[in-house]
PDB file of C-alpha atoms and ligand atoms in Angstrom:
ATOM      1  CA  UNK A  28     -17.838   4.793  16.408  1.00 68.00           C
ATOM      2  CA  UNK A  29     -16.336   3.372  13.348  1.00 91.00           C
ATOM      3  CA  UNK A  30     -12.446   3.746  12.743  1.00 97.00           C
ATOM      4  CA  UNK A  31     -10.620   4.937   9.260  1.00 98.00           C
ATOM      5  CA  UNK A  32      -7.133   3.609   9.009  1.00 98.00           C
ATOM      6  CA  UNK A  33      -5.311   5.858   7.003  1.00 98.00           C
ATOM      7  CA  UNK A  34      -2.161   4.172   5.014  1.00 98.00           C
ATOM      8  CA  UNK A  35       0.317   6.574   3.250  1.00 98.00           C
ATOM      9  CA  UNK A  36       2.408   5.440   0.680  1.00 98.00           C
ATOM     10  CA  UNK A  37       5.168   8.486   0.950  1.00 98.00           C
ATOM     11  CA  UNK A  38       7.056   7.129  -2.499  1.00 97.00           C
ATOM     12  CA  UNK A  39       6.229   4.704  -5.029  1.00 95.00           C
ATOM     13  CA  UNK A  40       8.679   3.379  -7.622  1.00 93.00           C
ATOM     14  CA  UNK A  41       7.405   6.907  -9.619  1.00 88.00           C
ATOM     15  CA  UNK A  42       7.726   9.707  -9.459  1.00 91.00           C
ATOM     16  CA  UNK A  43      10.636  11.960  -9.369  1.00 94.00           C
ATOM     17  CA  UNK A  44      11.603  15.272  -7.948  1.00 95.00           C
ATOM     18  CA  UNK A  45      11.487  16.620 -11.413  1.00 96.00           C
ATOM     19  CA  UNK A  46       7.115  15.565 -11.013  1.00 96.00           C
ATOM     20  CA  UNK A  47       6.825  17.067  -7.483  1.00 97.00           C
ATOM     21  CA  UNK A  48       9.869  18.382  -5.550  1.00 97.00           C
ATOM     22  CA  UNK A  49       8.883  16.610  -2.259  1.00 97.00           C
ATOM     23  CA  UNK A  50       8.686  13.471  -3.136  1.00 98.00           C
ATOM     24  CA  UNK A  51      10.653  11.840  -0.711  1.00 98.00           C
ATOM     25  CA  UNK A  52      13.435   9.496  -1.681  1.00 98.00           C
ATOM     26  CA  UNK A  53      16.165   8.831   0.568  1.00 98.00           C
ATOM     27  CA  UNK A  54      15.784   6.291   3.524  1.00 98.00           C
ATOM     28  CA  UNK A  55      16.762   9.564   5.510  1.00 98.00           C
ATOM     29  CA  UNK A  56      13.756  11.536   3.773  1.00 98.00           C
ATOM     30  CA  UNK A  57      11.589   8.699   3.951  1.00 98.00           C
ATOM     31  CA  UNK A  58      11.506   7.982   7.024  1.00 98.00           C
ATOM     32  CA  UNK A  59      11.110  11.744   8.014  1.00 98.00           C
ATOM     33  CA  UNK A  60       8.391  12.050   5.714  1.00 98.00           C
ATOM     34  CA  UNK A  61       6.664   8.916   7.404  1.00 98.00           C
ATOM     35  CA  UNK A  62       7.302  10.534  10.857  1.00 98.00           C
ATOM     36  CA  UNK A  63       5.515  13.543   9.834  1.00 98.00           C
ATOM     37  CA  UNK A  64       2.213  11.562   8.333  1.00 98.00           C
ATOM     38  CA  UNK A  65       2.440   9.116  11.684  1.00 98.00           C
ATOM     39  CA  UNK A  66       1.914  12.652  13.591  1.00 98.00           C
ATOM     40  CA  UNK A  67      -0.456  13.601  11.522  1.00 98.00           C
ATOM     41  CA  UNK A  68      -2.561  10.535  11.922  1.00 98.00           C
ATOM     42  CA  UNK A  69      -1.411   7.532   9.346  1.00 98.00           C
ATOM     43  CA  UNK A  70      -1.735   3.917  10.797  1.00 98.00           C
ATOM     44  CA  UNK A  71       0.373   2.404   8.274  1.00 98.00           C
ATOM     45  CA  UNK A  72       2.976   3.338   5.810  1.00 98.00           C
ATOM     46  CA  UNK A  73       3.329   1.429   2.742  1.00 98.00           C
ATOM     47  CA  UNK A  74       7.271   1.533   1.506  1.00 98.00           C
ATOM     48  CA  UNK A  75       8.824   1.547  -1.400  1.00 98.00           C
ATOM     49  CA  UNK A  76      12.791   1.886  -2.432  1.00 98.00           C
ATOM     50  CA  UNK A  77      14.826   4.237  -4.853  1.00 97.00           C
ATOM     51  CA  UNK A  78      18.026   3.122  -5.693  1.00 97.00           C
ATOM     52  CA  UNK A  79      20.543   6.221  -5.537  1.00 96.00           C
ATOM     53  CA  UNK A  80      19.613   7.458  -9.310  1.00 95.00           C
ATOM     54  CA  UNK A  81      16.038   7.689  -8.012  1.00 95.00           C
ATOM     55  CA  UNK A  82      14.649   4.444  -9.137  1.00 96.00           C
ATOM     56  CA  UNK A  83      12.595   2.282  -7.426  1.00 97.00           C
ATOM     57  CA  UNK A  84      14.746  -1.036  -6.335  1.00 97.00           C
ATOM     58  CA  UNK A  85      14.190  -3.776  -3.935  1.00 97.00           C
ATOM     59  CA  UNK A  86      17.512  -3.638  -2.258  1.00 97.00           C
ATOM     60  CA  UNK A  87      17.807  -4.750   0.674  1.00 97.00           C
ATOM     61  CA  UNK A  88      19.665  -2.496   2.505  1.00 97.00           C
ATOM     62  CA  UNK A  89      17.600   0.355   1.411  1.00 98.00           C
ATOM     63  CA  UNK A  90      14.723  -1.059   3.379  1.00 98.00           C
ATOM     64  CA  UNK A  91      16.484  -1.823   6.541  1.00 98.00           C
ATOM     65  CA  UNK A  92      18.110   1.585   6.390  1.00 98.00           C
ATOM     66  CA  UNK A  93      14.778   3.192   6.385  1.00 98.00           C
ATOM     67  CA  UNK A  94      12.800   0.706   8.665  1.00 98.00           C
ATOM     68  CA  UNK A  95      15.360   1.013  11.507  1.00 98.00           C
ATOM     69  CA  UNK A  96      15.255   4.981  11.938  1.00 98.00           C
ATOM     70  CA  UNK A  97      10.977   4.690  11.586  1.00 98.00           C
ATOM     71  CA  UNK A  98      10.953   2.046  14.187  1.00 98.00           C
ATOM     72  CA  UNK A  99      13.268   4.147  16.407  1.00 98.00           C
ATOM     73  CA  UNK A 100      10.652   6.987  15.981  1.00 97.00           C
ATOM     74  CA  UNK A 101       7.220   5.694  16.230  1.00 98.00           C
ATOM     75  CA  UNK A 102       4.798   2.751  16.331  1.00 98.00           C
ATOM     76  CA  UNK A 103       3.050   2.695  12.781  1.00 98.00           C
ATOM     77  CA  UNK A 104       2.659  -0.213  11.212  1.00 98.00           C
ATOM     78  CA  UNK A 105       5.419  -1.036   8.014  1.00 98.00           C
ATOM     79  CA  UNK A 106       4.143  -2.342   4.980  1.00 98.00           C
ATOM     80  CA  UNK A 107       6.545  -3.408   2.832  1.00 98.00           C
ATOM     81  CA  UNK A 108       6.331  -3.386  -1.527  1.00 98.00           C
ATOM     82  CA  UNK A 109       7.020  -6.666  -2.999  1.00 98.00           C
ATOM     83  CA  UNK A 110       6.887  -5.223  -5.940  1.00 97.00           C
ATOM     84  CA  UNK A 111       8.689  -2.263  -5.940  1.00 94.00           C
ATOM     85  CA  UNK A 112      10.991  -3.075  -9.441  1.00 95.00           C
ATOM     86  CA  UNK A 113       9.306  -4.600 -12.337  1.00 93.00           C
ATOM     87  CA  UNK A 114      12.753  -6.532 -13.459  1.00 93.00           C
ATOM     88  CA  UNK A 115      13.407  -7.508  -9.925  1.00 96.00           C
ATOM     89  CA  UNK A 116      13.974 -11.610  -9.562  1.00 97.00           C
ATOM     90  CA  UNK A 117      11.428 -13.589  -7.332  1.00 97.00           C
ATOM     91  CA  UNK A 118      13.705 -13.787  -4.538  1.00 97.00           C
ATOM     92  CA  UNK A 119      14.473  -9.959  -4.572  1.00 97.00           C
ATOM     93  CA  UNK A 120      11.160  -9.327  -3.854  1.00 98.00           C
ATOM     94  CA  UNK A 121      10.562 -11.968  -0.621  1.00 98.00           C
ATOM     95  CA  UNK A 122      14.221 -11.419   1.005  1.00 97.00           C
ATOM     96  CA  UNK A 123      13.283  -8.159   2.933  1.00 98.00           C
ATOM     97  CA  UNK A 124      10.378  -9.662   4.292  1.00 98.00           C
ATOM     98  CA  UNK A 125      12.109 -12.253   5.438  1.00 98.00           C
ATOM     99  CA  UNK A 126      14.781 -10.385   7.531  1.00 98.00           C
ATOM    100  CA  UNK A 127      12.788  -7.397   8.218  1.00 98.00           C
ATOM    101  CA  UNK A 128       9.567  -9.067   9.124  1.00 97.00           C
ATOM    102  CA  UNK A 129       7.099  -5.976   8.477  1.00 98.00           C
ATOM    103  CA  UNK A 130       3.680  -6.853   9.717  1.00 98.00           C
ATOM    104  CA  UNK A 131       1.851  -6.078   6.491  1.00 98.00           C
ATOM    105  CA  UNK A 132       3.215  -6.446   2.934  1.00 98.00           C
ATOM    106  CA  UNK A 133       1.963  -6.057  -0.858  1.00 98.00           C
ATOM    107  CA  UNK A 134       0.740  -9.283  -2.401  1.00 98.00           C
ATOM    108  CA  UNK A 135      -0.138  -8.457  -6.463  1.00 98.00           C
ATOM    109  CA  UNK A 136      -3.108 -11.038  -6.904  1.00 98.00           C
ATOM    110  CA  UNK A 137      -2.249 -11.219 -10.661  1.00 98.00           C
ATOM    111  CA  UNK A 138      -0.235  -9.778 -13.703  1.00 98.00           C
ATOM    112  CA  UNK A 139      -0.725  -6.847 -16.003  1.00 97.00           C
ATOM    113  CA  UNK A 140       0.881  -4.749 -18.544  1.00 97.00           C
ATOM    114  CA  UNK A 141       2.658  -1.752 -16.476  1.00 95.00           C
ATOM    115  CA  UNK A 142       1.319   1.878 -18.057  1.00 92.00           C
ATOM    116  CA  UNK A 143       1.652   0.346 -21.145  1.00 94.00           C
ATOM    117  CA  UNK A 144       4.949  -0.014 -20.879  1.00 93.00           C
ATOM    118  CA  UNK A 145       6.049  -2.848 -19.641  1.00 93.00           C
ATOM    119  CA  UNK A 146       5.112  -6.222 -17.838  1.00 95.00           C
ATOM    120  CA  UNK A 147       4.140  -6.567 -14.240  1.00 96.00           C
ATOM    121  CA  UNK A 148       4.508 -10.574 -13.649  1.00 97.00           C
ATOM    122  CA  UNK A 149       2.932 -12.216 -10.560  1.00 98.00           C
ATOM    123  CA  UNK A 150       2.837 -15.411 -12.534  1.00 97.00           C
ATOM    124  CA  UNK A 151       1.058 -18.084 -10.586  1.00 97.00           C
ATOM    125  CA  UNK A 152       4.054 -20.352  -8.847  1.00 97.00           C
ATOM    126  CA  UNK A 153       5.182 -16.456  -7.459  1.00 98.00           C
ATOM    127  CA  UNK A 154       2.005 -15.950  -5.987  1.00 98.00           C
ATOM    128  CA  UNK A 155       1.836 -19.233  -4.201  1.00 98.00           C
ATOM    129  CA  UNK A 156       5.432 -19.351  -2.528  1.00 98.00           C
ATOM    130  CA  UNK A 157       5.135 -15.515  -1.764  1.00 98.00           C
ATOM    131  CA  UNK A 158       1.578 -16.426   0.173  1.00 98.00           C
ATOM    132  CA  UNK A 159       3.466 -19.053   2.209  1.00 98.00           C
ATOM    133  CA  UNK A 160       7.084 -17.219   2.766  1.00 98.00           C
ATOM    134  CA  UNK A 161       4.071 -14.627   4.520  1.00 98.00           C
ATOM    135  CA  UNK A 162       2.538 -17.121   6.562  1.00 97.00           C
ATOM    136  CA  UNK A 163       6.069 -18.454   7.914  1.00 97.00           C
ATOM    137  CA  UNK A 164       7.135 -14.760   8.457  1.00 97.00           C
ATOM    138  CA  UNK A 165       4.401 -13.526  10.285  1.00 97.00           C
ATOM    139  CA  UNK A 166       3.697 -11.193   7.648  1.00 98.00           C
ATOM    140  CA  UNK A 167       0.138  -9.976   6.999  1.00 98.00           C
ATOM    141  CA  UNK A 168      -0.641  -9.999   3.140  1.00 98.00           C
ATOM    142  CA  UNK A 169      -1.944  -6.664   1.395  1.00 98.00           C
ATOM    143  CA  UNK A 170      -4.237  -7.890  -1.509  1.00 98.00           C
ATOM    144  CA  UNK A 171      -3.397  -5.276  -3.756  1.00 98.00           C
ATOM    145  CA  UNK A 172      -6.561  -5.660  -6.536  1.00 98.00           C
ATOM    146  CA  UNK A 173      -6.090  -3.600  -9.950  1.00 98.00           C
ATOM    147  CA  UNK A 174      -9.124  -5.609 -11.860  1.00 98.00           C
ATOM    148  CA  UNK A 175     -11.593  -8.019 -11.084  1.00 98.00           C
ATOM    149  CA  UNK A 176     -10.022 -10.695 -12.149  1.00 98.00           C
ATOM    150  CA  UNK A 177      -7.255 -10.368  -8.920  1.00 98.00           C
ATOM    151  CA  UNK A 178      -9.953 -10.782  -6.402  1.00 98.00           C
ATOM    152  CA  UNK A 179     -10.777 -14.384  -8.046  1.00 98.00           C
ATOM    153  CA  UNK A 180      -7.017 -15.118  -8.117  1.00 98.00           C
ATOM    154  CA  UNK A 181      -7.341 -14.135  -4.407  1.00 98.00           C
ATOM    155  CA  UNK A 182     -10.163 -16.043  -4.172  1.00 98.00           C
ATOM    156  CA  UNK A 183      -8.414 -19.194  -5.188  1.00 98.00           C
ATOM    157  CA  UNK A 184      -5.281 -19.018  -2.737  1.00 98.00           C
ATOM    158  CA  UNK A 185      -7.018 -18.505  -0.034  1.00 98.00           C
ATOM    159  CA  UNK A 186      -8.715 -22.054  -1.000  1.00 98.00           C
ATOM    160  CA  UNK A 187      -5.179 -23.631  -1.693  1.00 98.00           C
ATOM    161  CA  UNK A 188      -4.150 -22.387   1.486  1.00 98.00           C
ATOM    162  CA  UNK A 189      -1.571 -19.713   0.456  1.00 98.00           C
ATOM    163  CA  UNK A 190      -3.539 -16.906   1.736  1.00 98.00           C
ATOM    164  CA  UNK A 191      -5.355 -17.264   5.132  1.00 98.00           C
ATOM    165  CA  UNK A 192      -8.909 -15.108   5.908  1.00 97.00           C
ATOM    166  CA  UNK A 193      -9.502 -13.197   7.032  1.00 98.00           C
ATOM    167  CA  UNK A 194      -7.694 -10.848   3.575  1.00 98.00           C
ATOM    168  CA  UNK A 195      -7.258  -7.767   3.823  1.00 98.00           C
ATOM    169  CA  UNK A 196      -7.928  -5.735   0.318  1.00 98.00           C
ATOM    170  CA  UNK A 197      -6.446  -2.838  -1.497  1.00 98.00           C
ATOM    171  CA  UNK A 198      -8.331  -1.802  -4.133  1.00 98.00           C
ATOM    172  CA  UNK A 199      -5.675   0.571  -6.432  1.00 98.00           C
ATOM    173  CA  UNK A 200      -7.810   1.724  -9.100  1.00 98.00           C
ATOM    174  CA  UNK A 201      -6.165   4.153 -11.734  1.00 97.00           C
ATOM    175  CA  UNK A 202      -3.370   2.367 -12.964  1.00 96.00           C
ATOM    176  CA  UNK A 203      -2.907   2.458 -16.508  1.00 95.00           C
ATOM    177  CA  UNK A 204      -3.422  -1.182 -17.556  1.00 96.00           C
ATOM    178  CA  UNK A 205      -5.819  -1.728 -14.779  1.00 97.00           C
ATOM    179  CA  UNK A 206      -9.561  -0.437 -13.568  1.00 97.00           C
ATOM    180  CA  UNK A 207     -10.368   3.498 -13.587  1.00 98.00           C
ATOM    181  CA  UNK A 208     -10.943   5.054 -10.527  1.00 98.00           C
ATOM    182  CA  UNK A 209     -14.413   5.593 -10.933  1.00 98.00           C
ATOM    183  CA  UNK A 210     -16.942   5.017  -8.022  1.00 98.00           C
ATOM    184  CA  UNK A 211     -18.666   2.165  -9.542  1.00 98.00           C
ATOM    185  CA  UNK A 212     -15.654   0.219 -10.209  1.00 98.00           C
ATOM    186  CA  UNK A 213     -15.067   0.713  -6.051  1.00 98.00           C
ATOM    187  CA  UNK A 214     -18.683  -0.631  -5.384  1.00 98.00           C
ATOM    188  CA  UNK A 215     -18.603  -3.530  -7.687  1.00 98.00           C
ATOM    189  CA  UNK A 216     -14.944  -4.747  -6.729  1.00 98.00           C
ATOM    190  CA  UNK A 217     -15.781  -4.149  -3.398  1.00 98.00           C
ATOM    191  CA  UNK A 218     -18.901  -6.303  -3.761  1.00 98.00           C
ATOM    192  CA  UNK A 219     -16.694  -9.607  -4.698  1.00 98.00           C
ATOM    193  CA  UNK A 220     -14.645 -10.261  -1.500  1.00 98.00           C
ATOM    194  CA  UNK A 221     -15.986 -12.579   1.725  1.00 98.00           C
ATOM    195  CA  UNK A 222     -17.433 -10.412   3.856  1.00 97.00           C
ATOM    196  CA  UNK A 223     -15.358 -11.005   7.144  1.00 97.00           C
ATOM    197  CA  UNK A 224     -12.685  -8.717   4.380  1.00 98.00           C
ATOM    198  CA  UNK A 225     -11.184  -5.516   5.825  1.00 98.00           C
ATOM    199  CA  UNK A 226     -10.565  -3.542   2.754  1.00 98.00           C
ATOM    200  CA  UNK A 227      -8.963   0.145   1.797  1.00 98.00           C
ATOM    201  CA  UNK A 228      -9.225   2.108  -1.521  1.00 98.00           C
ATOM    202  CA  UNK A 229      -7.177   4.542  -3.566  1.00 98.00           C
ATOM    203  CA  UNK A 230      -7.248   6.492  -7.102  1.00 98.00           C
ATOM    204  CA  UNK A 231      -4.557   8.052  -8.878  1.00 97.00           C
ATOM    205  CA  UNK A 232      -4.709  10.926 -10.208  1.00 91.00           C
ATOM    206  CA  UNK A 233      -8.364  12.640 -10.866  1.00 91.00           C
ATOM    207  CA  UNK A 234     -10.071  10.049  -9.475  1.00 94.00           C
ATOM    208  CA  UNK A 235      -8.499  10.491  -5.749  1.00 96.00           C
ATOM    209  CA  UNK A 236     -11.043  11.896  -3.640  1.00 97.00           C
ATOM    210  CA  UNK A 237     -14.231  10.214  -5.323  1.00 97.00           C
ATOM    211  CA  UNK A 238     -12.617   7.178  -4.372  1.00 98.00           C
ATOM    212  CA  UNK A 239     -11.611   8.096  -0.789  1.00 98.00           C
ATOM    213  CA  UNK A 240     -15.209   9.696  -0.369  1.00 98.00           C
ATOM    214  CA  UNK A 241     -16.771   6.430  -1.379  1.00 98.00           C
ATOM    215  CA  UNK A 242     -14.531   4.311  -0.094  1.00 98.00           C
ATOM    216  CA  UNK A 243     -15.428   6.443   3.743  1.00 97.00           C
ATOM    217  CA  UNK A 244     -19.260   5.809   2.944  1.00 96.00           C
ATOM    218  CA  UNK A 245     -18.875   2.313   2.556  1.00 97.00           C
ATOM    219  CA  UNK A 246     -17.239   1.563   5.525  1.00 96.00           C
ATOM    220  CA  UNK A 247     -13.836   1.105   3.729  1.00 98.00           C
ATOM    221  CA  UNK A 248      -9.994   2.255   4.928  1.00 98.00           C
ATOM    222  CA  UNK A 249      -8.328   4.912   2.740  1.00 98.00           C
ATOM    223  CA  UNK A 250      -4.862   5.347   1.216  1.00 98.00           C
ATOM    224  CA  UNK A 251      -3.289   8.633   0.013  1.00 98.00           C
ATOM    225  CA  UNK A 252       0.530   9.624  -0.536  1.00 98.00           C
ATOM    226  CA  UNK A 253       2.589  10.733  -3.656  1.00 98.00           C
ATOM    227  CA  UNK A 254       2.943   7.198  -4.732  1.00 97.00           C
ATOM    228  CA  UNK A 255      -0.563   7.463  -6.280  1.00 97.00           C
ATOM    229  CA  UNK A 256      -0.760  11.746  -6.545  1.00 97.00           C
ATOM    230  CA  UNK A 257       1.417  14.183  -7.017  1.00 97.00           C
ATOM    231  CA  UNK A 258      -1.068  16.667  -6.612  1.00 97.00           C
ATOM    232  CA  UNK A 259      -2.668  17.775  -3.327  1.00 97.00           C
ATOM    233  CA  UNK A 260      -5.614  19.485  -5.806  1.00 95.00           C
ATOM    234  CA  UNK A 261      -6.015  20.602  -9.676  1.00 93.00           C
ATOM    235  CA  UNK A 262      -3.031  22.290 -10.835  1.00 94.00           C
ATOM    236  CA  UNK A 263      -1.459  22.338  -7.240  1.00 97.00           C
ATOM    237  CA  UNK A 264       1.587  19.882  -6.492  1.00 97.00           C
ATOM    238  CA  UNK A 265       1.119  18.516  -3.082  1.00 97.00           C
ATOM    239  CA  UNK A 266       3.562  20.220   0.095  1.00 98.00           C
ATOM    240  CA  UNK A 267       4.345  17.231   1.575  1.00 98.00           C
ATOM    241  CA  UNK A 268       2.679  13.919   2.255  1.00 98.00           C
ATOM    242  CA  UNK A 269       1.668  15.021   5.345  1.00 98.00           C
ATOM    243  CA  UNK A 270      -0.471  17.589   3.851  1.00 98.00           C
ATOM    244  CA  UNK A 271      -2.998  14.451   2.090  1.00 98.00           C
ATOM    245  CA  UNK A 272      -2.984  12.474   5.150  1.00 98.00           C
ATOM    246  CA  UNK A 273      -4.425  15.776   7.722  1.00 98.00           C
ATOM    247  CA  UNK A 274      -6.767  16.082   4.839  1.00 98.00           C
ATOM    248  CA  UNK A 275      -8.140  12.735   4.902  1.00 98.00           C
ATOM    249  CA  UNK A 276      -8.414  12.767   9.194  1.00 98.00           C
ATOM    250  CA  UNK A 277     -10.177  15.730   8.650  1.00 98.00           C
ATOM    251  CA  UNK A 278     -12.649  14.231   6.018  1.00 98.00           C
ATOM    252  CA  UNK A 279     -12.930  10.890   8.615  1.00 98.00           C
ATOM    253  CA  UNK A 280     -13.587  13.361  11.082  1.00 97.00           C
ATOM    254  CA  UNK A 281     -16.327  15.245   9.459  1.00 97.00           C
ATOM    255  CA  UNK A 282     -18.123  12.103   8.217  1.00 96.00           C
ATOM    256  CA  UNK A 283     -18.338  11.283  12.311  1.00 95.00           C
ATOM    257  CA  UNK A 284     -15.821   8.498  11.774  1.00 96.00           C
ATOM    258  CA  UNK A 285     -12.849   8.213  14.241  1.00 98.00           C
ATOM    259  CA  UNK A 286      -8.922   7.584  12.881  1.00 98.00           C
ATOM    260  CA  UNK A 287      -7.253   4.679  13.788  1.00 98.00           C
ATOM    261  CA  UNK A 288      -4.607   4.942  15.589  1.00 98.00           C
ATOM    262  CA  UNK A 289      -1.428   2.208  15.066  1.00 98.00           C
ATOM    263  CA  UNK A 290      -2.633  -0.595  17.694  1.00 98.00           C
ATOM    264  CA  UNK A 291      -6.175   0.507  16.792  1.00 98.00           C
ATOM    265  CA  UNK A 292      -5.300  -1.135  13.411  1.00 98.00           C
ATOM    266  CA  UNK A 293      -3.461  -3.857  14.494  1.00 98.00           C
ATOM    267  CA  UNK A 294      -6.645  -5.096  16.140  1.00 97.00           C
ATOM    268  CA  UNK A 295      -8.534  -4.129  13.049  1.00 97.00           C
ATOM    269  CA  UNK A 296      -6.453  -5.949  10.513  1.00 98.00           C
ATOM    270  CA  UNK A 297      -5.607  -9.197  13.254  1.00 97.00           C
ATOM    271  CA  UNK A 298      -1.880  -8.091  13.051  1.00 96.00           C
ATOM    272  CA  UNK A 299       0.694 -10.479  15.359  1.00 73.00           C
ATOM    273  CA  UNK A 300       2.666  -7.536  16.922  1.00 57.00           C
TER     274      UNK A 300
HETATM  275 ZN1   ZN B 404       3.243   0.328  -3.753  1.00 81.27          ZN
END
């Protein structure tokens, strides 16, 4: 039977409690919050920071606050945010890989403008040295894809050797500045990556359960969590993140899929643990 890894992505850099009361922010609430989706059947939580106003940081000690007490508690598999901060340096966003050693992390094939707001820079040089500080970590890249253009970016450090295959793909569609979260988009994108690709899907906002529904047709892995919603369904803020990720097993379930479990995705995306 075909297994769903389900990745939950309890934070983001956005939003606050003042957009959905449980958003968790602390390490402490974090890691509770991860705890709670691990139970409920997540494979892999993708982390950001909040610095203690509530903003999303890449400090250091923030991470290995919050990785420590999840590793104490259970066995799914970290993946860290490099780009958690838009104003961030370069070496802000590679030192907590390096000490922490998570076995997946995000790798932003490309630049954009932010919400159109600001700049997202993954200028070219970045890319390269963050592909190899990976390899010599032991740290599993997370092609995050918010165009078309990113998966040719991808396409071309995994030829220079800064990427290795096989990737594995997340396709965040919804971003302001970036593709809409419409199934098409999903089915095109999905169509330009080497086929020995594991891949997993997400939409923010409206677009959220088209593009997990596809994305569990096609074969696909599926990410849900406030980072990308704060709302579980129209006009209803989500409980917890908990709440999207029983949602999703359930949907797996249905569609006669199985959830992977932790080491069930470590085999699936050829992690070193
Ligand atoms: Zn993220």
């Amino acid at each position: 039977m075909s297994k769903t890894l389900i990745t939950v992505a309890p934070t983001g850099a956005w939003p606050g409690k003042k957009e959905n009361p449980n958003v968790p922010l602390t390490p402490k609430e974090i890691a509770a919050d991860v705890y709670d989706c691990w139970k409920a059947g997540a494979a892999v939580a993708h982390l950001h920071m909040r610095d203690d106003e509530g903003k999303g940081t890449m400090n250091k000690n923030k991470f290995r606050e919050t990785v420590e007490i999840i590793r104490g508690q259970c066995d799914i598999v970290l993946n860290l945010t490099t780009s958690g901060d838009l104003n961030a340096t370069e070496e802000t966003r590679m030192e907590h890989l390096i000490e922490l050693k998570p076995e997946l992390a995000s790798f932003d094939a490309g630049s954009m403008n932010w919400m159109h707001s600001g700049l997202f820079l993954n200028p070219p040089q970045f890319l390269e040295k963050l592909g190899h500080v990976m390899q010599e970590n032991g740290v599993k890249p997370e092609i995050e894809i918010f165009d078309a253009g990113m998966v040719y970016n991808a396409l071309y450090y995994l030829k220079k050797g800064a990427l290795k295959a096989p990737l594995h793909f997340q396709f965040v569609l919804g971003a302001a500045g970036g593709t809409a979260a419409t199934v098409e988009n999903l089915v095109y994108l999905k169509s330009l990556i080497p086929q020995d690709s594991t891949w997993s899907a997400l939409g923010i906002g409206a677009g959220h359960l088209p593009i997990m529904l596809t994305a569990l047709g096609m074969g696909g892995h599926i990410r849900v969590g406030m980072e990308d919603n704060v709302y579980y369904a129209k006009g209803q803020l989500a409980k917890s993140n908990a709440e999207f990720v029983s949602r999703t097993a359930r949907l797996i379930k249905e569609a006669n899929h199985e959830v992977a479990t932790p080491e069930e995705a470590r085999k699936i995306l050829g992690l070193k643990k």
